Amino acid sequence: MDFLTDRDVQKYMQDGYVVLDGLLSSRECDELRQRMAEVVERMDVPQHCRTTFSTAHDEQLQTQGNADYFITSGDKIRFFFEKGVFDDKGEFIVPKQRSLNKVGHALHAYEPLYKKVTHSPKIQGAARKLGLQPGFGGEVTPHQDATFLYTEPLGRVLGLWIALEDATVNNGCLWFIPGSHNSGISRRMVRTPAGAFPLTDFTGREQNYSDEQFVAAPVKKGGVVLIHGEVVHRSAENTSEDSRHVYTFHVMETQDTRWSPDNWLQPTEELPFPPLYTK
């Protein structure tokens, strides 16, 4: 039996997303979390991430350092922190494991456990069932992934959001506006010309959405949410004492599709976008 059924495909096409249980076993989720704990324990934290502002000039340099650290992270494993996790000496004031917003953006290339999940038969089968002949690519306010990962034609990007723990309404599951993938996008994040600062900017602006439009999409540990590149989604603040660890990545249709050279994320000589259907 296919992991992605015809009914699942129909829901994805209709709503712009679908929640699927049972992508990973509980043990596989725990192994991914344990490996990430090891990576985080040994992580190197750049000085600009630890800097405490003292002057406007220092603040500008720190901001620019962070921006460059982000925009050149597509072929590396780098660490992005929540606000307020360092003291004025640049030391952690919370446990390392609780300091991070995310780790990205090349786990799929350099970490074997994450690479195995990314190229797993279930993921490959689901992509094929959705008609993708993909290569691979890789806020939490309302947004559309195509804002950041723009293709021509639009909407040739599929997001996969894998729950390594139960994702609930209380601990920050995703919320969607069903059917919103049919209305295009209203803004784009683009690279600015070489030598300019900031390094990225937005064209257009995000539309306003009412809370009543969003539908919660809780997912059990080991499940996955398939996300259309144009569907509007967000996640609420985690108001619980429970963590909500996920592994997320994107695949792009390569046939008759152009990856925008204005996107913040670009393939490099060190790491071209790898095809999904190879290991």
Tab-separated table of C-alpha atoms in Angstrom:
chain	number	residue	atom	x	y	z
A	1	MET	CA	0.000	0.000	0.000
A	2	ASP	CA	1.256	3.455	-0.917
A	3	PHE	CA	2.258	5.728	1.963
A	4	LEU	CA	0.407	8.535	0.165
A	5	THR	CA	-3.082	7.414	-0.880
A	6	ASP	CA	-5.260	8.818	-3.654
A	7	ARG	CA	-7.444	10.435	-0.972
A	8	ASP	CA	-4.345	12.101	0.520
A	9	VAL	CA	-3.405	13.453	-2.914
A	10	GLN	CA	-6.932	14.813	-3.348
A	11	LYS	CA	-6.764	16.599	0.022
A	12	TYR	CA	-3.335	18.039	-0.815
A	13	MET	CA	-4.595	19.381	-4.135
A	14	GLN	CA	-7.751	20.792	-2.533
A	15	ASP	CA	-6.343	22.299	0.671
A	16	GLY	CA	-2.660	22.828	-0.130
A	17	TYR	CA	-1.480	20.502	2.641
A	18	VAL	CA	-2.042	17.053	4.106
A	19	VAL	CA	-1.054	15.425	7.429
A	20	LEU	CA	0.239	11.845	7.226
A	21	ASP	CA	0.961	9.554	10.167
A	22	GLY	CA	3.698	6.955	10.337
A	23	LEU	CA	6.517	8.282	8.194
A	24	LEU	CA	9.056	7.466	10.917
A	25	SER	CA	9.008	5.082	13.863
A	26	SER	CA	9.334	6.406	17.398
A	27	ARG	CA	12.849	4.948	17.531
A	28	GLU	CA	13.870	6.727	14.310
A	29	CYS	CA	12.609	10.033	15.740
A	30	ASP	CA	14.593	9.476	18.929
A	31	GLU	CA	17.745	8.668	16.936
A	32	LEU	CA	17.425	11.899	14.949
A	33	ARG	CA	16.945	13.916	18.137
A	34	GLN	CA	19.918	12.209	19.810
A	35	ARG	CA	22.146	12.927	16.835
A	36	MET	CA	21.076	16.571	16.872
A	37	ALA	CA	21.857	16.760	20.597
A	38	GLU	CA	25.396	15.589	19.802
A	39	VAL	CA	25.751	18.160	16.999
A	40	VAL	CA	24.513	20.955	19.259
A	41	GLU	CA	26.799	19.945	22.128
A	42	ARG	CA	29.835	20.366	19.839
A	43	MET	CA	28.620	23.409	17.914
A	44	ASP	CA	30.865	26.390	17.307
A	45	VAL	CA	29.058	29.644	18.082
A	46	PRO	CA	30.403	32.584	16.032
A	47	GLN	CA	31.248	35.713	17.984
A	48	HIS	CA	28.719	37.858	16.104
A	49	CYS	CA	25.948	35.593	17.439
A	50	ARG	CA	27.116	36.278	21.005
A	51	THR	CA	27.661	40.045	20.637
A	52	THR	CA	25.923	42.433	23.003
A	53	PHE	CA	25.209	45.788	21.349
A	54	SER	CA	27.162	48.772	22.661
A	55	THR	CA	26.973	51.310	19.821
A	56	ALA	CA	24.949	51.778	16.656
A	57	HIS	CA	28.051	50.826	14.653
A	58	ASP	CA	28.515	47.624	16.653
A	59	GLU	CA	24.858	46.797	16.170
A	60	GLN	CA	25.119	47.278	12.419
A	61	LEU	CA	28.191	45.038	12.222
A	62	GLN	CA	26.463	42.369	14.301
A	63	THR	CA	23.350	42.533	12.148
A	64	GLN	CA	25.383	42.302	8.973
A	65	GLY	CA	27.354	39.372	10.395
A	66	ASN	CA	24.161	37.513	11.195
A	67	ALA	CA	22.750	38.226	7.731
A	68	ASP	CA	25.869	36.937	5.994
A	69	TYR	CA	25.944	33.882	8.287
A	70	PHE	CA	22.372	33.103	7.213
A	71	ILE	CA	22.602	33.791	3.490
A	72	THR	CA	25.720	31.625	3.097
A	73	SER	CA	24.315	28.709	5.126
A	74	GLY	CA	22.789	26.786	2.214
A	75	ASP	CA	25.738	24.414	1.903
A	76	LYS	CA	26.708	24.302	5.581
A	77	ILE	CA	25.334	23.313	8.995
A	78	ARG	CA	24.879	26.492	11.021
A	79	PHE	CA	23.096	27.499	14.204
A	80	PHE	CA	20.386	30.120	14.650
A	81	PHE	CA	19.464	31.201	18.168
A	82	GLU	CA	16.405	32.489	19.949
A	83	LYS	CA	16.639	36.014	21.351
A	84	GLY	CA	17.968	36.512	24.861
A	85	VAL	CA	19.908	33.271	25.244
A	86	PHE	CA	23.321	34.933	25.863
A	87	ASP	CA	24.437	37.185	28.715
A	88	ASP	CA	26.479	40.358	28.237
A	89	LYS	CA	29.670	38.268	28.109
A	90	GLY	CA	28.337	36.081	25.319
A	91	GLU	CA	27.774	33.054	27.557
A	92	PHE	CA	24.671	30.889	27.474
A	93	ILE	CA	22.052	31.713	30.114
A	94	VAL	CA	19.857	28.796	29.060
A	95	PRO	CA	20.811	25.177	28.262
A	96	LYS	CA	22.296	24.862	24.763
A	97	GLN	CA	19.507	22.522	23.702
A	98	ARG	CA	16.888	25.176	24.489
A	99	SER	CA	18.802	28.092	22.927
A	100	LEU	CA	18.230	27.283	19.274
A	101	ASN	CA	15.541	28.409	16.877
A	102	LYS	CA	16.816	26.124	14.128
A	103	VAL	CA	19.842	24.378	12.665
A	104	GLY	CA	20.330	24.639	8.903
A	105	HIS	CA	20.487	24.338	6.063
A	106	ALA	CA	22.469	21.308	4.859
A	107	LEU	CA	21.714	18.534	7.329
A	108	HIS	CA	20.439	16.516	4.363
A	109	ALA	CA	23.914	16.553	2.829
A	110	TYR	CA	26.280	16.046	5.748
A	111	GLU	CA	24.416	14.110	8.436
A	112	PRO	CA	23.821	10.478	7.377
A	113	LEU	CA	20.697	9.927	9.516
A	114	TYR	CA	19.042	13.040	8.105
A	115	LYS	CA	20.162	12.180	4.573
A	116	LYS	CA	18.611	8.722	4.927
A	117	VAL	CA	15.257	10.192	5.940
A	118	THR	CA	15.347	12.805	3.172
A	119	HIS	CA	15.902	10.204	0.456
A	120	SER	CA	13.764	7.457	2.015
A	121	PRO	CA	11.504	5.299	-0.198
A	122	LYS	CA	8.389	6.758	1.484
A	123	ILE	CA	9.461	10.329	0.676
A	124	GLN	CA	10.422	9.375	-2.868
A	125	GLY	CA	7.118	7.550	-3.350
A	126	ALA	CA	5.067	10.473	-2.055
A	127	ALA	CA	6.907	12.885	-4.359
A	128	ARG	CA	6.316	10.636	-7.354
A	129	LYS	CA	2.628	10.301	-6.472
A	130	LEU	CA	2.331	14.089	-6.472
A	131	GLY	CA	3.895	14.152	-9.936
A	132	LEU	CA	7.209	15.688	-8.905
A	133	GLN	CA	10.400	14.931	-10.782
A	134	PRO	CA	12.414	16.808	-8.220
A	135	GLY	CA	15.819	17.985	-7.365
A	136	PHE	CA	16.356	19.144	-3.802
A	137	GLY	CA	16.278	22.545	-2.205
A	138	GLY	CA	16.401	23.868	1.313
A	139	GLU	CA	9.191	33.437	10.467
A	140	VAL	CA	6.754	31.840	12.113
A	141	THR	CA	4.158	34.399	11.218
A	142	PRO	CA	1.731	33.709	8.341
A	143	HIS	CA	3.700	33.133	5.152
A	144	GLN	CA	4.027	31.106	1.984
A	145	ASP	CA	7.174	29.080	1.283
A	146	ALA	CA	7.227	30.378	-2.305
A	147	THR	CA	7.917	33.830	-0.842
A	148	PHE	CA	11.396	32.545	0.047
A	149	LEU	CA	11.779	29.705	-2.481
A	150	TYR	CA	10.504	31.203	-5.722
A	151	THR	CA	10.194	29.219	-8.935
A	152	GLU	CA	9.005	29.896	-12.435
A	153	PRO	CA	6.333	28.601	-12.919
A	154	LEU	CA	5.258	29.390	-9.384
A	155	GLY	CA	4.458	26.717	-6.821
A	156	ARG	CA	6.857	23.967	-7.876
A	157	VAL	CA	8.115	23.537	-4.297
A	158	LEU	CA	6.894	20.946	-1.795
A	159	GLY	CA	7.687	21.363	1.904
A	160	LEU	CA	7.984	18.359	4.226
A	161	TRP	CA	7.585	19.030	7.953
A	162	ILE	CA	8.421	15.897	9.970
A	163	ALA	CA	7.400	15.759	13.633
A	164	LEU	CA	10.107	14.230	15.836
A	165	GLU	CA	7.749	14.744	18.794
A	166	ASP	CA	3.976	15.197	18.962
A	167	ALA	CA	3.104	18.630	17.554
A	168	THR	CA	-0.037	19.925	19.267
A	169	VAL	CA	-2.044	23.126	19.475
A	170	ASN	CA	-0.312	23.875	22.791
A	171	ASN	CA	3.298	23.312	21.738
A	172	GLY	CA	3.290	24.979	18.336
A	173	CYS	CA	1.789	22.829	15.582
A	174	LEU	CA	1.232	24.303	12.128
A	175	TRP	CA	-1.940	26.177	11.150
A	176	PHE	CA	-3.134	26.523	7.548
A	177	ILE	CA	-5.637	28.479	5.487
A	178	PRO	CA	-7.079	25.636	3.384
A	179	GLY	CA	-7.222	26.421	-0.320
A	180	SER	CA	-4.985	29.492	-0.065
A	181	HIS	CA	-2.471	27.906	-2.453
A	182	ASN	CA	-4.675	28.932	-5.373
A	183	SER	CA	-4.186	32.706	-5.011
A	184	GLY	CA	-0.505	33.246	-5.886
A	185	ILE	CA	1.893	35.108	-3.581
A	186	SER	CA	1.907	38.721	-2.443
A	187	ARG	CA	5.569	39.218	-1.546
A	188	ARG	CA	9.032	37.836	-2.224
A	189	MET	CA	12.268	37.769	-0.288
A	190	VAL	CA	15.106	38.533	-2.709
A	191	ARG	CA	18.855	39.031	-2.649
A	192	THR	CA	19.919	42.639	-2.969
A	193	PRO	CA	22.676	43.674	-5.433
A	194	ALA	CA	26.223	42.686	-4.522
A	195	GLY	CA	27.738	45.077	-1.998
A	196	ALA	CA	24.358	46.298	-0.746
A	197	PHE	CA	23.110	45.995	2.815
A	198	PRO	CA	20.865	44.484	3.979
A	199	LEU	CA	21.723	41.362	2.012
A	200	THR	CA	18.064	40.520	1.409
A	201	ASP	CA	14.897	42.548	1.085
A	202	PHE	CA	11.190	42.020	0.476
A	203	THR	CA	9.206	43.057	-2.564
A	204	GLY	CA	5.454	43.378	-2.024
A	205	ARG	CA	3.967	42.747	1.389
A	206	GLU	CA	2.242	39.955	3.266
A	207	GLN	CA	-1.524	40.119	3.216
A	208	ASN	CA	-3.506	40.392	6.442
A	209	TYR	CA	-5.239	37.250	7.577
A	210	SER	CA	-7.750	36.753	10.373
A	211	ASP	CA	-7.226	34.060	12.992
A	212	GLU	CA	-10.577	32.536	12.048
A	213	GLN	CA	-9.204	31.564	8.621
A	214	PHE	CA	-6.574	29.202	10.052
A	215	VAL	CA	-7.117	25.516	10.775
A	216	ALA	CA	-4.809	23.636	13.142
A	217	ALA	CA	-2.836	20.680	11.777
A	218	PRO	CA	-1.582	18.669	14.771
A	219	VAL	CA	0.620	15.724	13.884
A	220	LYS	CA	1.805	12.760	15.899
A	221	LYS	CA	5.446	11.883	16.502
A	222	GLY	CA	6.792	10.307	13.327
A	223	GLY	CA	4.186	11.924	11.093
A	224	VAL	CA	4.754	14.411	8.297
A	225	VAL	CA	2.917	17.402	6.877
A	226	LEU	CA	3.186	17.902	3.108
A	227	ILE	CA	3.005	21.626	2.346
A	228	HIS	CA	2.287	23.228	-1.029
A	229	GLY	CA	4.673	26.097	-1.776
A	230	GLU	CA	1.852	28.629	-2.029
A	231	VAL	CA	-0.375	27.668	0.924
A	232	VAL	CA	-0.523	30.224	3.758
A	233	HIS	CA	0.577	28.750	7.078
A	234	ARG	CA	1.998	29.702	10.459
A	235	SER	CA	2.745	28.207	13.849
A	236	ALA	CA	1.675	29.710	17.144
A	237	GLU	CA	3.894	30.269	20.158
A	238	ASN	CA	4.754	27.212	22.190
A	239	THR	CA	2.860	27.890	25.428
A	240	SER	CA	3.606	24.485	26.968
A	241	GLU	CA	6.558	23.005	28.833
A	242	ASP	CA	6.998	20.480	26.013
A	243	SER	CA	9.543	20.884	23.227
A	244	ARG	CA	8.470	20.532	19.586
A	245	HIS	CA	11.368	19.296	17.509
A	246	VAL	CA	10.899	18.870	13.762
A	247	TYR	CA	12.983	18.132	10.694
A	248	THR	CA	11.880	20.092	7.649
A	249	PHE	CA	13.126	20.352	4.077
A	250	HIS	CA	11.874	21.210	0.592
A	251	VAL	CA	11.924	19.499	-2.779
A	252	MET	CA	11.519	21.250	-6.123
A	253	GLU	CA	10.181	20.033	-9.435
A	254	THR	CA	13.077	20.299	-11.903
A	255	GLN	CA	11.325	19.572	-15.173
A	256	ASP	CA	10.524	22.788	-17.061
A	257	THR	CA	11.137	24.792	-13.872
A	258	ARG	CA	13.513	27.689	-13.188
A	259	TRP	CA	14.947	28.306	-9.713
A	260	SER	CA	15.050	32.069	-9.263
A	261	PRO	CA	18.582	33.526	-9.091
A	262	ASP	CA	17.107	36.151	-6.714
A	263	ASN	CA	16.303	33.558	-4.029
A	264	TRP	CA	18.366	33.822	-0.836
A	265	LEU	CA	19.216	30.112	-1.117
A	266	GLN	CA	21.448	29.218	-4.052
A	267	PRO	CA	23.265	26.023	-4.999
A	268	THR	CA	27.049	26.203	-4.751
A	269	GLU	CA	29.972	24.364	-6.279
A	270	GLU	CA	30.496	22.672	-2.927
A	271	LEU	CA	26.850	21.591	-2.733
A	272	PRO	CA	24.667	21.635	-5.835
A	273	PHE	CA	21.017	20.767	-5.182
A	274	PRO	CA	21.090	16.936	-4.994
A	275	PRO	CA	18.390	14.936	-6.818
A	276	LEU	CA	15.828	13.384	-4.479
A	277	TYR	CA	15.761	10.049	-6.260
A	278	THR	CA	19.413	9.210	-5.599
A	279	LYS	CA	21.125	8.305	-2.369
